[in-house]
Coordinates of C-alpha atoms and ligand atoms in Angstrom, one line a residue:
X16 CA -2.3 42.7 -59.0
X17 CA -2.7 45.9 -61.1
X18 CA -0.4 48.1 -62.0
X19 CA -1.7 50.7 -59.7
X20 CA -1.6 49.4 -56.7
X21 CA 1.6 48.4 -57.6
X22 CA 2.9 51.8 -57.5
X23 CA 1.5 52.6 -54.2
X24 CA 4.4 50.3 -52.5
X25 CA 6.7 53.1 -53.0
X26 CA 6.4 56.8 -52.5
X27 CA 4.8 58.7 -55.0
X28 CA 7.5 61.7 -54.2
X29 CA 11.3 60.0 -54.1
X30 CA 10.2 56.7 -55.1
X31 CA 11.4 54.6 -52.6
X32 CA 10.1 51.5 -51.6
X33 CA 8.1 50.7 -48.8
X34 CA 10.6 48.3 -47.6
X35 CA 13.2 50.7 -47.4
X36 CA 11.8 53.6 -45.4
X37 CA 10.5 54.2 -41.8
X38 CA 6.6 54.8 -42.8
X39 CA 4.7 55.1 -46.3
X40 CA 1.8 56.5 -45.9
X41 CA -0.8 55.3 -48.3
X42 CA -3.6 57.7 -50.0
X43 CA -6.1 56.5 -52.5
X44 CA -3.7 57.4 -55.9
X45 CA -0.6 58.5 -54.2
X46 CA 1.7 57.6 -51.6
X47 CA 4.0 59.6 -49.3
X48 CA 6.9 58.3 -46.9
X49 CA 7.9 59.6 -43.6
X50 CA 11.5 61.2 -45.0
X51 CA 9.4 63.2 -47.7
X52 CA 6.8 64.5 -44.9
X53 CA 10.1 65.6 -43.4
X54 CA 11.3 67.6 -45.9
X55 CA 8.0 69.0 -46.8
X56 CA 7.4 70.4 -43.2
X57 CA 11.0 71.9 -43.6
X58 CA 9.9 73.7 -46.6
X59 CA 6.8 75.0 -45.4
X60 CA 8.6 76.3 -42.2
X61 CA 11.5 77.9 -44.7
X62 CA 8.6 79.8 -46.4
X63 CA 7.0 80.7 -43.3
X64 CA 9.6 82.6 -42.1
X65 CA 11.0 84.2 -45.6
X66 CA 7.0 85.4 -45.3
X67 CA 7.7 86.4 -41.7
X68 CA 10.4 88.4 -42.9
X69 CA 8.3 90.5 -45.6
X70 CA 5.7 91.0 -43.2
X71 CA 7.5 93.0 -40.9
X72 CA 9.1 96.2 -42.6
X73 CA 11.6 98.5 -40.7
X74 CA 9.4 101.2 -40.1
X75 CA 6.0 100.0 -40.0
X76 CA 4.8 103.7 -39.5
X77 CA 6.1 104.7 -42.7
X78 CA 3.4 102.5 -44.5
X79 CA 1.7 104.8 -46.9
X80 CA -1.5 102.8 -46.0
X81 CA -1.4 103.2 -42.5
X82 CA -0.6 106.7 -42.9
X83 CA -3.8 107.0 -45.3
X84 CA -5.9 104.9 -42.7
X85 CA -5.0 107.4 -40.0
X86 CA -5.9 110.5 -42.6
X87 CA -9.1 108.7 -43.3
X88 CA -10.5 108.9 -39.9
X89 CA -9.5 112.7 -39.8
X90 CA -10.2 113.8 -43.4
X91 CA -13.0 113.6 -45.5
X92 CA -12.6 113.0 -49.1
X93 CA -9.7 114.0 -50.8
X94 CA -8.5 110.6 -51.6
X95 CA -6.2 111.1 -54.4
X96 CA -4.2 113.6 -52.3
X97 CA -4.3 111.4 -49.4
X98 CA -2.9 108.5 -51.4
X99 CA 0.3 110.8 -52.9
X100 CA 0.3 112.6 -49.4
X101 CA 1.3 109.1 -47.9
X102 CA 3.6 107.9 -50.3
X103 CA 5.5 110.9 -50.5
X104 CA 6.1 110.9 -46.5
X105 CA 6.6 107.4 -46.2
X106 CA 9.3 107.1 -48.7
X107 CA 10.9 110.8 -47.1
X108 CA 10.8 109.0 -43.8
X109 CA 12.0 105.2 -44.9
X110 CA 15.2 107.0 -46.9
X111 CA 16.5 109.5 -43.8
X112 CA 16.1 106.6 -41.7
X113 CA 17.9 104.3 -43.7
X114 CA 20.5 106.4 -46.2
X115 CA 21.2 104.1 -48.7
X116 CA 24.9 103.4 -49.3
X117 CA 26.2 104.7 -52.9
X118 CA 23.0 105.6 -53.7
X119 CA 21.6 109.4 -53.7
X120 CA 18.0 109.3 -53.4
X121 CA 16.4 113.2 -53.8
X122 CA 13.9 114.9 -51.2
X123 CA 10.6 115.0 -52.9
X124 CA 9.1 117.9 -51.5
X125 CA 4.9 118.7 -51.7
X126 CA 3.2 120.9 -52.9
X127 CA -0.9 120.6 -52.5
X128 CA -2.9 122.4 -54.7
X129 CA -6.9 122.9 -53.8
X130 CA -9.3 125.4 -52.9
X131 CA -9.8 127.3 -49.4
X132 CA -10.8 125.0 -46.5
X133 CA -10.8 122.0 -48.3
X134 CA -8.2 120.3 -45.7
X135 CA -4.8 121.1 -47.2
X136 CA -3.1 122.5 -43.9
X137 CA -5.4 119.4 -42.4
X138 CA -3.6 117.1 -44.0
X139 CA -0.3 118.0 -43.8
X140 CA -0.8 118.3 -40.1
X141 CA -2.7 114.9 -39.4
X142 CA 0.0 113.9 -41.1
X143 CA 3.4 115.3 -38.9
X144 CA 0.7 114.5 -35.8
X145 CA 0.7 111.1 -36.8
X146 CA 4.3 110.5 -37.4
X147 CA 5.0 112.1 -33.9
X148 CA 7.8 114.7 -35.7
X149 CA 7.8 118.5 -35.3
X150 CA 5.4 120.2 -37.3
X151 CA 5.0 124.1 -38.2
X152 CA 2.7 126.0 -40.3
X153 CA 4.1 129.2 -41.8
X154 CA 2.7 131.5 -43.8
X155 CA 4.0 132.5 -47.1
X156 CA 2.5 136.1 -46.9
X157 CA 4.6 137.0 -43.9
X158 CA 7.8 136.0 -45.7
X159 CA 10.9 138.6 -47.2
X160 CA 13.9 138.1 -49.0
X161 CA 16.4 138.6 -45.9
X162 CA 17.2 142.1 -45.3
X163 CA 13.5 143.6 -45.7
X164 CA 10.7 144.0 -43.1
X165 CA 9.4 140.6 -42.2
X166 CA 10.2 137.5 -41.3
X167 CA 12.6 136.2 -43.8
X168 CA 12.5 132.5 -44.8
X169 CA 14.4 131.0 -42.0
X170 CA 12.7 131.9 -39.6
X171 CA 10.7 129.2 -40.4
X172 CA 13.3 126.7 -39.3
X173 CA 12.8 128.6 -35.7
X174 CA 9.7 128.0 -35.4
X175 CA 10.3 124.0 -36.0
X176 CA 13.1 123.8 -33.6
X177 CA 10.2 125.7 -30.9
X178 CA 7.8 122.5 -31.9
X179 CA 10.5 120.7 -31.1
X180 CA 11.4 121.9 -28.2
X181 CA 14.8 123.2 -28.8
X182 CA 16.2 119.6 -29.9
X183 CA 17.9 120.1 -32.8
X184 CA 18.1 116.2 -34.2
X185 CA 14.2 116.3 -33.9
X186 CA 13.8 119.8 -36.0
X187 CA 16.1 118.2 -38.5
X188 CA 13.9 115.6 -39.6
X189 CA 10.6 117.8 -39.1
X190 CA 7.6 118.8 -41.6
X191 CA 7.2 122.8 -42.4
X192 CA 4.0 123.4 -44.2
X193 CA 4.3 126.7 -45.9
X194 CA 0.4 128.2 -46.4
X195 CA -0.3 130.7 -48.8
X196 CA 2.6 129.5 -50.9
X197 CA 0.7 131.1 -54.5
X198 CA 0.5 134.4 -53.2
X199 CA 4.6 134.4 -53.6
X200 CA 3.9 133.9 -57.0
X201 CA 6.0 136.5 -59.4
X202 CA 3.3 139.2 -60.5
X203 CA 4.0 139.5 -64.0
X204 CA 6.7 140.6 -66.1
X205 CA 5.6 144.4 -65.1
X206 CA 6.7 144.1 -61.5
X207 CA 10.4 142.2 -63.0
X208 CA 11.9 145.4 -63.3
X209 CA 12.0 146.7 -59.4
X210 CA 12.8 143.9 -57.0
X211 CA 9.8 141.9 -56.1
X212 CA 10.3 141.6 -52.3
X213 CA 7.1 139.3 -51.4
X214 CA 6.9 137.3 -55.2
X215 CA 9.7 135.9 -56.8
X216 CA 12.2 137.4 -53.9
X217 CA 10.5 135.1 -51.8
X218 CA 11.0 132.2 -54.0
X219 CA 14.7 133.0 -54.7
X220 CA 15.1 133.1 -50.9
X221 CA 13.3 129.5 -50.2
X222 CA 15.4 127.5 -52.8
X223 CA 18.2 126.3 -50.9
X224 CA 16.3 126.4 -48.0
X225 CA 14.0 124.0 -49.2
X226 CA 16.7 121.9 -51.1
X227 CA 18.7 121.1 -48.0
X228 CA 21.1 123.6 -46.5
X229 CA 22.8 124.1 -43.3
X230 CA 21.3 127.8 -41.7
X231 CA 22.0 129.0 -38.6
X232 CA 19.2 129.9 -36.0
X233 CA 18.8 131.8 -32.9
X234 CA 19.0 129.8 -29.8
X235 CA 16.2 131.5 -28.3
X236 CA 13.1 132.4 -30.0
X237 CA 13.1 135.2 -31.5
X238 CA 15.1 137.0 -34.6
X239 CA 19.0 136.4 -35.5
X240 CA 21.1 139.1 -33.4
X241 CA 24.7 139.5 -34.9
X242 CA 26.1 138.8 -31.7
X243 CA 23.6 136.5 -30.3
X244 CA 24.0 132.5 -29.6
X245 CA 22.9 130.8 -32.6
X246 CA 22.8 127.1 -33.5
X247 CA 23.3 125.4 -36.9
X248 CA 20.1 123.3 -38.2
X249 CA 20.5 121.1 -41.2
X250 CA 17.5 121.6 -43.6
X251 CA 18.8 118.3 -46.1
X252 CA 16.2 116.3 -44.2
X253 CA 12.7 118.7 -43.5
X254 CA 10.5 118.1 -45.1
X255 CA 8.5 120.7 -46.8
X256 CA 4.9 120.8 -47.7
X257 CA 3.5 123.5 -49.7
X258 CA 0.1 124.5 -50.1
X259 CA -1.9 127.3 -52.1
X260 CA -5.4 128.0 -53.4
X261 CA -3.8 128.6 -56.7
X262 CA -7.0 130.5 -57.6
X263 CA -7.0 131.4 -61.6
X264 CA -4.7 128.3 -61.8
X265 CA -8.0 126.4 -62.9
X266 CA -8.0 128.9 -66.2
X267 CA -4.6 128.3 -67.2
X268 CA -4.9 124.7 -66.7
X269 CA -8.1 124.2 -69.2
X270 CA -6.6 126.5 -71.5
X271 CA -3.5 123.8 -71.8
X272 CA -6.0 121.3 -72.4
X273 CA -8.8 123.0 -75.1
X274 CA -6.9 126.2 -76.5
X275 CA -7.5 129.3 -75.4
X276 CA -10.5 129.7 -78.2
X277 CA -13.1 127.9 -75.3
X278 CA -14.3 129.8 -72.3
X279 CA -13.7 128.4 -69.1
X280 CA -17.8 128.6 -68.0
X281 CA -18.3 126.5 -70.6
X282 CA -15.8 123.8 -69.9
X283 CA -16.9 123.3 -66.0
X284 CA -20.4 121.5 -67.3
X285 CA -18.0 118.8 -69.1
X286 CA -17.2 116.4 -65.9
X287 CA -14.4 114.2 -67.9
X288 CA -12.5 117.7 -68.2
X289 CA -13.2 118.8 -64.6
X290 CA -11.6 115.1 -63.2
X291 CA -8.5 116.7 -65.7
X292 CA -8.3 119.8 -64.1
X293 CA -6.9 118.5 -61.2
X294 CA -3.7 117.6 -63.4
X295 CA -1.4 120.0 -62.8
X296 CA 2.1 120.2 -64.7
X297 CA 4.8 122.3 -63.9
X298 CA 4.4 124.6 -66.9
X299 CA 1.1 125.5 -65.5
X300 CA 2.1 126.4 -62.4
X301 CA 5.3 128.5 -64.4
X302 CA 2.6 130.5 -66.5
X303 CA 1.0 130.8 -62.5
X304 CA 4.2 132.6 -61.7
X305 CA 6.2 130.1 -60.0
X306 CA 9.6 129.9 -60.9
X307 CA 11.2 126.9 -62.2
X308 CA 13.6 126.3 -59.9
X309 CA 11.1 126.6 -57.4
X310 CA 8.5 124.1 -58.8
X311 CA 11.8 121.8 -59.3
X312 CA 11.8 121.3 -55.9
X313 CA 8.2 120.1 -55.1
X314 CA 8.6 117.2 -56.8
X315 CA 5.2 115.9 -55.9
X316 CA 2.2 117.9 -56.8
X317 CA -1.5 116.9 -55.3
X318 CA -4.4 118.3 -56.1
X319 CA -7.8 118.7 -53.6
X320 CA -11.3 118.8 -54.6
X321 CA -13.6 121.4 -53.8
X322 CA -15.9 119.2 -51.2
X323 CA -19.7 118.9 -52.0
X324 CA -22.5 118.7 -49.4
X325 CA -22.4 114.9 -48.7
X326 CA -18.8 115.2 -47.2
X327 CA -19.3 118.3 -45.6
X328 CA -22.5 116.8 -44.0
X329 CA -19.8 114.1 -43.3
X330 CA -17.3 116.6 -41.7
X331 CA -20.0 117.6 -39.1
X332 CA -20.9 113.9 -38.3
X333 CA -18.3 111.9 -38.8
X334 CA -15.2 112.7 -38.5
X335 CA -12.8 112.5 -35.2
X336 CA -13.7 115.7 -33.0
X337 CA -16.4 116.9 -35.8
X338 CA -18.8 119.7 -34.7
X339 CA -21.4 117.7 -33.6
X340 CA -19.7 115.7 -31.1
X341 CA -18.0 119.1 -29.9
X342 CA -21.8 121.6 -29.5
X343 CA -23.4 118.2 -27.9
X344 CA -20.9 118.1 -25.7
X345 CA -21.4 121.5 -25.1
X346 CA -24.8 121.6 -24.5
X347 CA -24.4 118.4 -22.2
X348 CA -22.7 120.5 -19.9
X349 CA -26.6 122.0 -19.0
X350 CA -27.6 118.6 -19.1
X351 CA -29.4 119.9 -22.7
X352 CA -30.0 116.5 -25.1
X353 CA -28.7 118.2 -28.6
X354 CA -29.7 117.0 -31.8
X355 CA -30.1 117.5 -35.2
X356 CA -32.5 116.5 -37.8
X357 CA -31.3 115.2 -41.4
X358 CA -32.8 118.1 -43.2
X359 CA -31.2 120.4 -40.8
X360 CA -27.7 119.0 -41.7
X361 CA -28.6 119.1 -44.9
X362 CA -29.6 122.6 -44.7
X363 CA -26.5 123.8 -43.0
X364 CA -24.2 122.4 -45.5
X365 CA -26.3 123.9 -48.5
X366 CA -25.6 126.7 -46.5
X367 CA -21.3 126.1 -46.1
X368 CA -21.2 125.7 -49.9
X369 CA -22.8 129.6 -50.7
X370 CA -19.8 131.2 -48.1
X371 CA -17.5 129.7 -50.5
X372 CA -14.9 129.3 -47.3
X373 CA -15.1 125.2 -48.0
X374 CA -15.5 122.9 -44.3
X375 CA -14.0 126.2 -42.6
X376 CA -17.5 127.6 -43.2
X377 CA -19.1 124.5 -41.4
X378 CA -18.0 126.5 -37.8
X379 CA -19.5 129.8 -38.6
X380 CA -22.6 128.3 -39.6
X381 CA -23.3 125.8 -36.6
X382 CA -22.3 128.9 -34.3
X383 CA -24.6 131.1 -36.4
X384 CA -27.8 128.3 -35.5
X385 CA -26.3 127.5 -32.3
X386 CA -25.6 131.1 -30.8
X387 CA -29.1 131.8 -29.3
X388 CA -29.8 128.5 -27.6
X389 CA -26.1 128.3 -26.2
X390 CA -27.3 131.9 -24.4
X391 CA -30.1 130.3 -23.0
X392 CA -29.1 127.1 -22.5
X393 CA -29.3 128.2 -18.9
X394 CA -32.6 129.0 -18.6
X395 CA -33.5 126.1 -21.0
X396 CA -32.7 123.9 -17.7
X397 CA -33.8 125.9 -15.3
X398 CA -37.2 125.0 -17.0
X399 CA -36.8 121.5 -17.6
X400 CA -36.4 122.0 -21.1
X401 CA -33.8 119.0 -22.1
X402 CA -33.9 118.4 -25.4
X403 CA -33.0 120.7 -28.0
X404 CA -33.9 119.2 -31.2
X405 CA -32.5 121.6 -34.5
X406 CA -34.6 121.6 -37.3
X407 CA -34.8 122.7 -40.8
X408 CA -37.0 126.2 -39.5
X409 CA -34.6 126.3 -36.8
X410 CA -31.5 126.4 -39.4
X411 CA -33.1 129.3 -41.7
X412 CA -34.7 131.1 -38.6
X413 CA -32.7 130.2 -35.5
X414 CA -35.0 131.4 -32.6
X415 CA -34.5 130.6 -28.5
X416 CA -37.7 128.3 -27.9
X417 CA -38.1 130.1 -24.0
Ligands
ATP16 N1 -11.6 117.3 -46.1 C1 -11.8 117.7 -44.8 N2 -12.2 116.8 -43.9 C2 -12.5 117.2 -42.6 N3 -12.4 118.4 -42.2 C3 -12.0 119.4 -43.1 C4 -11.7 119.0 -44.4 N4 -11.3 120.1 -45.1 C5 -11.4 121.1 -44.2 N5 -11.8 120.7 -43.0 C6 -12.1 121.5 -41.8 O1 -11.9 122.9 -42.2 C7 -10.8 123.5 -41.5 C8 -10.0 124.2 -42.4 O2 -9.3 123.4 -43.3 P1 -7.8 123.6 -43.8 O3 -7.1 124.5 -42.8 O4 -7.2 122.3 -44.0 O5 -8.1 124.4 -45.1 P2 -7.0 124.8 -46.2 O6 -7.3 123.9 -47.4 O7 -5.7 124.7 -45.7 O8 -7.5 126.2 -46.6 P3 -6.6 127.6 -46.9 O9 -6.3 127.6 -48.4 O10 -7.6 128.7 -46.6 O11 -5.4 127.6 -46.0 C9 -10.1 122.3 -40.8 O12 -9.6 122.7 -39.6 C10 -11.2 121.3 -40.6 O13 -11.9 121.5 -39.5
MG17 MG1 -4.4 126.2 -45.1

């Protein structure tokens, strides 16, 4: 008898002998008994459920890749902000859903950074629309230090408890996007001497705001009456989103990085330095006229991409609701077939990218080629005409075909 076969009249695992144990199951080198398959099928289940355990998070929601999944089907491009975008929210949401117990964790505020149109308010509203929580846009622009003409800054926090239909626990844990936020930017040390009401006033005024602080707002829409019924709203949890064209910003930032010596035109052609340019530190946004204090508090900056002509072409095809879907629909209300040729897509985003107004140029245009055959479209059915099919000609030249 060999040595090997031998062996195989005990289990390979605890060794016991054959004679000893229920069952020994024989394989060609090894051998297993029936009290190891026991404990191996208790490990195995063990794991399972430890795996069980990781797979299903608190707040399943508040996974940045969901969140980016649902941006993704609304947004085009824009990755990089849609990836900080997520993560920011997701961990705002996970830590005012679960404070952590001797353990202060700060509100990371947002501030997006990106030419006109190019989906920053977009984003920051797919975003509240996904996480079902009160969402308000307000513009910077319209905002005063208190005690001047305007709106001052917490009015803002009205307007959320509106979207939120008057339930305060819901505003408290809402998303303000403030638009416009660079044109509160101080304008120079010139204008330091008076009091700057719409620049760094503004600022001063949205610190504690924007930090977390308890401000008290009228019940009613509407402004603060001394007298009038006002409820308290706790700003510790909003969370606010900033966003700005930032326009110059670009300058300042490729100065940091090449000296001032270079000209900007000439640094554009350079597409390592133009992936930089989307970097933007703090002290940038300072020399921008932010104040410090202020840019303390948007703790996570994002920049977005001017978009080219393959994702606008994308935003009139593809997206959720996009243009196309909305003007066929349109037209299918005259029983008129609408289509588009490639070239004529083409053509109308070539077009989007010379107004300079990003994807909110997209509209004009396709009302611009659409306007005369939506005022026949009428007449178009009355004569059987059922198909409208937009070319390139009919892009540059839109003319009614009755
Ligand atoms: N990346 C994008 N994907 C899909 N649609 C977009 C995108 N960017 C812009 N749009 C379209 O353009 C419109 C305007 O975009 P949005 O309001 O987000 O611009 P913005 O960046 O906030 O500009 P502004 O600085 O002028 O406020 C959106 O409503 C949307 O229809
Ligand atoms: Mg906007």
């Amino acid at each position: 008898m060999t040595e090997e076969s031998n062996k195989l009249k005990n289990c390979s695992f605890c060794g016991h002998s054959k004679e000893i144990v229920k069952k020994l199951i024989v394989g060609d080198q090894v051998a297993i008994c029936s009290d190891c398959v026991e404990l191996c099928q208790d490990l195995i289940l063990d794991d399972e459920s430890i795996l069980r355990e990781i797979e299903e998070p608190k707040d399943p929601q508040f996974d940045p890749a969901a969140i980016k999944e649902h941006l993704d089907q609304h947004i085009i491009g824009q990755d990089e902000a849609k990836i900080v975008l997520s993560v920011a929210i997701a961990n705002h949401y996970k830590r005012i859903n679960n404070p952590p117990k001797n353990l202060e964790i700060q509100k990371g505020n947002v501030l997006i950074v990106g030419p006109t149109g190019s989906g920053k308010t977009l984003l920051a509203k797919t975003a509240a629309k996904y996480l079902n929580v009160p969402f308000v846009v307000a513009d910077a622009t319209s905002l005063t230090e208190a005690g001047y003409v305007g709106d001052d800054v917490e009015s803002m926090i009205n307007l959320l408890l509106t979207a939120a239909n008057g339930d305060i626990k819901q505003a408290e844990r809402g998303i303000v996007f403030i638009d416009e936020i660079d044109k509160i930017a101080r304008k120079g040390e010139s204008t330091s001497i008076t009091r700057d009401v719409s620049g760094e006033g503004v600022q001063q005024a949205l610190l504690k705001l924007v930090e977390g602080t308890v401000c008290r707002v009228a019940t009613q829409g509407g402004r603060k009456h001394p007298n009038g019924n006002t409820q308290e709203v706790n700003t510790k949890d909003i969370l606010f989103i900033s966003g700005g064209a930032f326009v110059g910003l670009k300058d300042i930032i490729a100065n940091r990085l090449n000296g001032t010596s270079i000209g900007f035109n000439a640094m554009v052609t350079d597409s390592k330095l133009e992936g930089e340019l989307t970097k933007v530190s703090p002290d940038d946004l300072s020399k921008f006229g932010m104040i410090p204090e202020f840019i303390g508090r948007f703790t996570t900056t994002v920049s977005i991409k001017e978009l080219n002509k393959e994702q606008l072409i994308r935003i009139l095809t593809d997206v959720k609701n996009n243009y196309i879907s909305q003007y066929t629909y349109l037209f299918s209300l005259d029983s008129i077939d609408l289509t588009f040729t490639t070239e004529a897509l083409d053509q109308i985003a070539e077009n989007t990218i010379g107004l300079k107004t990003g994807a909110r140029g997209l509209h004009s245009e396709i009302e611009r080629v659409l306007m005369c055959h939506m005022f026949d479209a009428k007449k178009y059915r009355e004569n059987k005409i059922l198909k409208l099919n937009i070319d390139k000609d009919q892009v540059l030249n839109p003319k009614s075909i009755i």
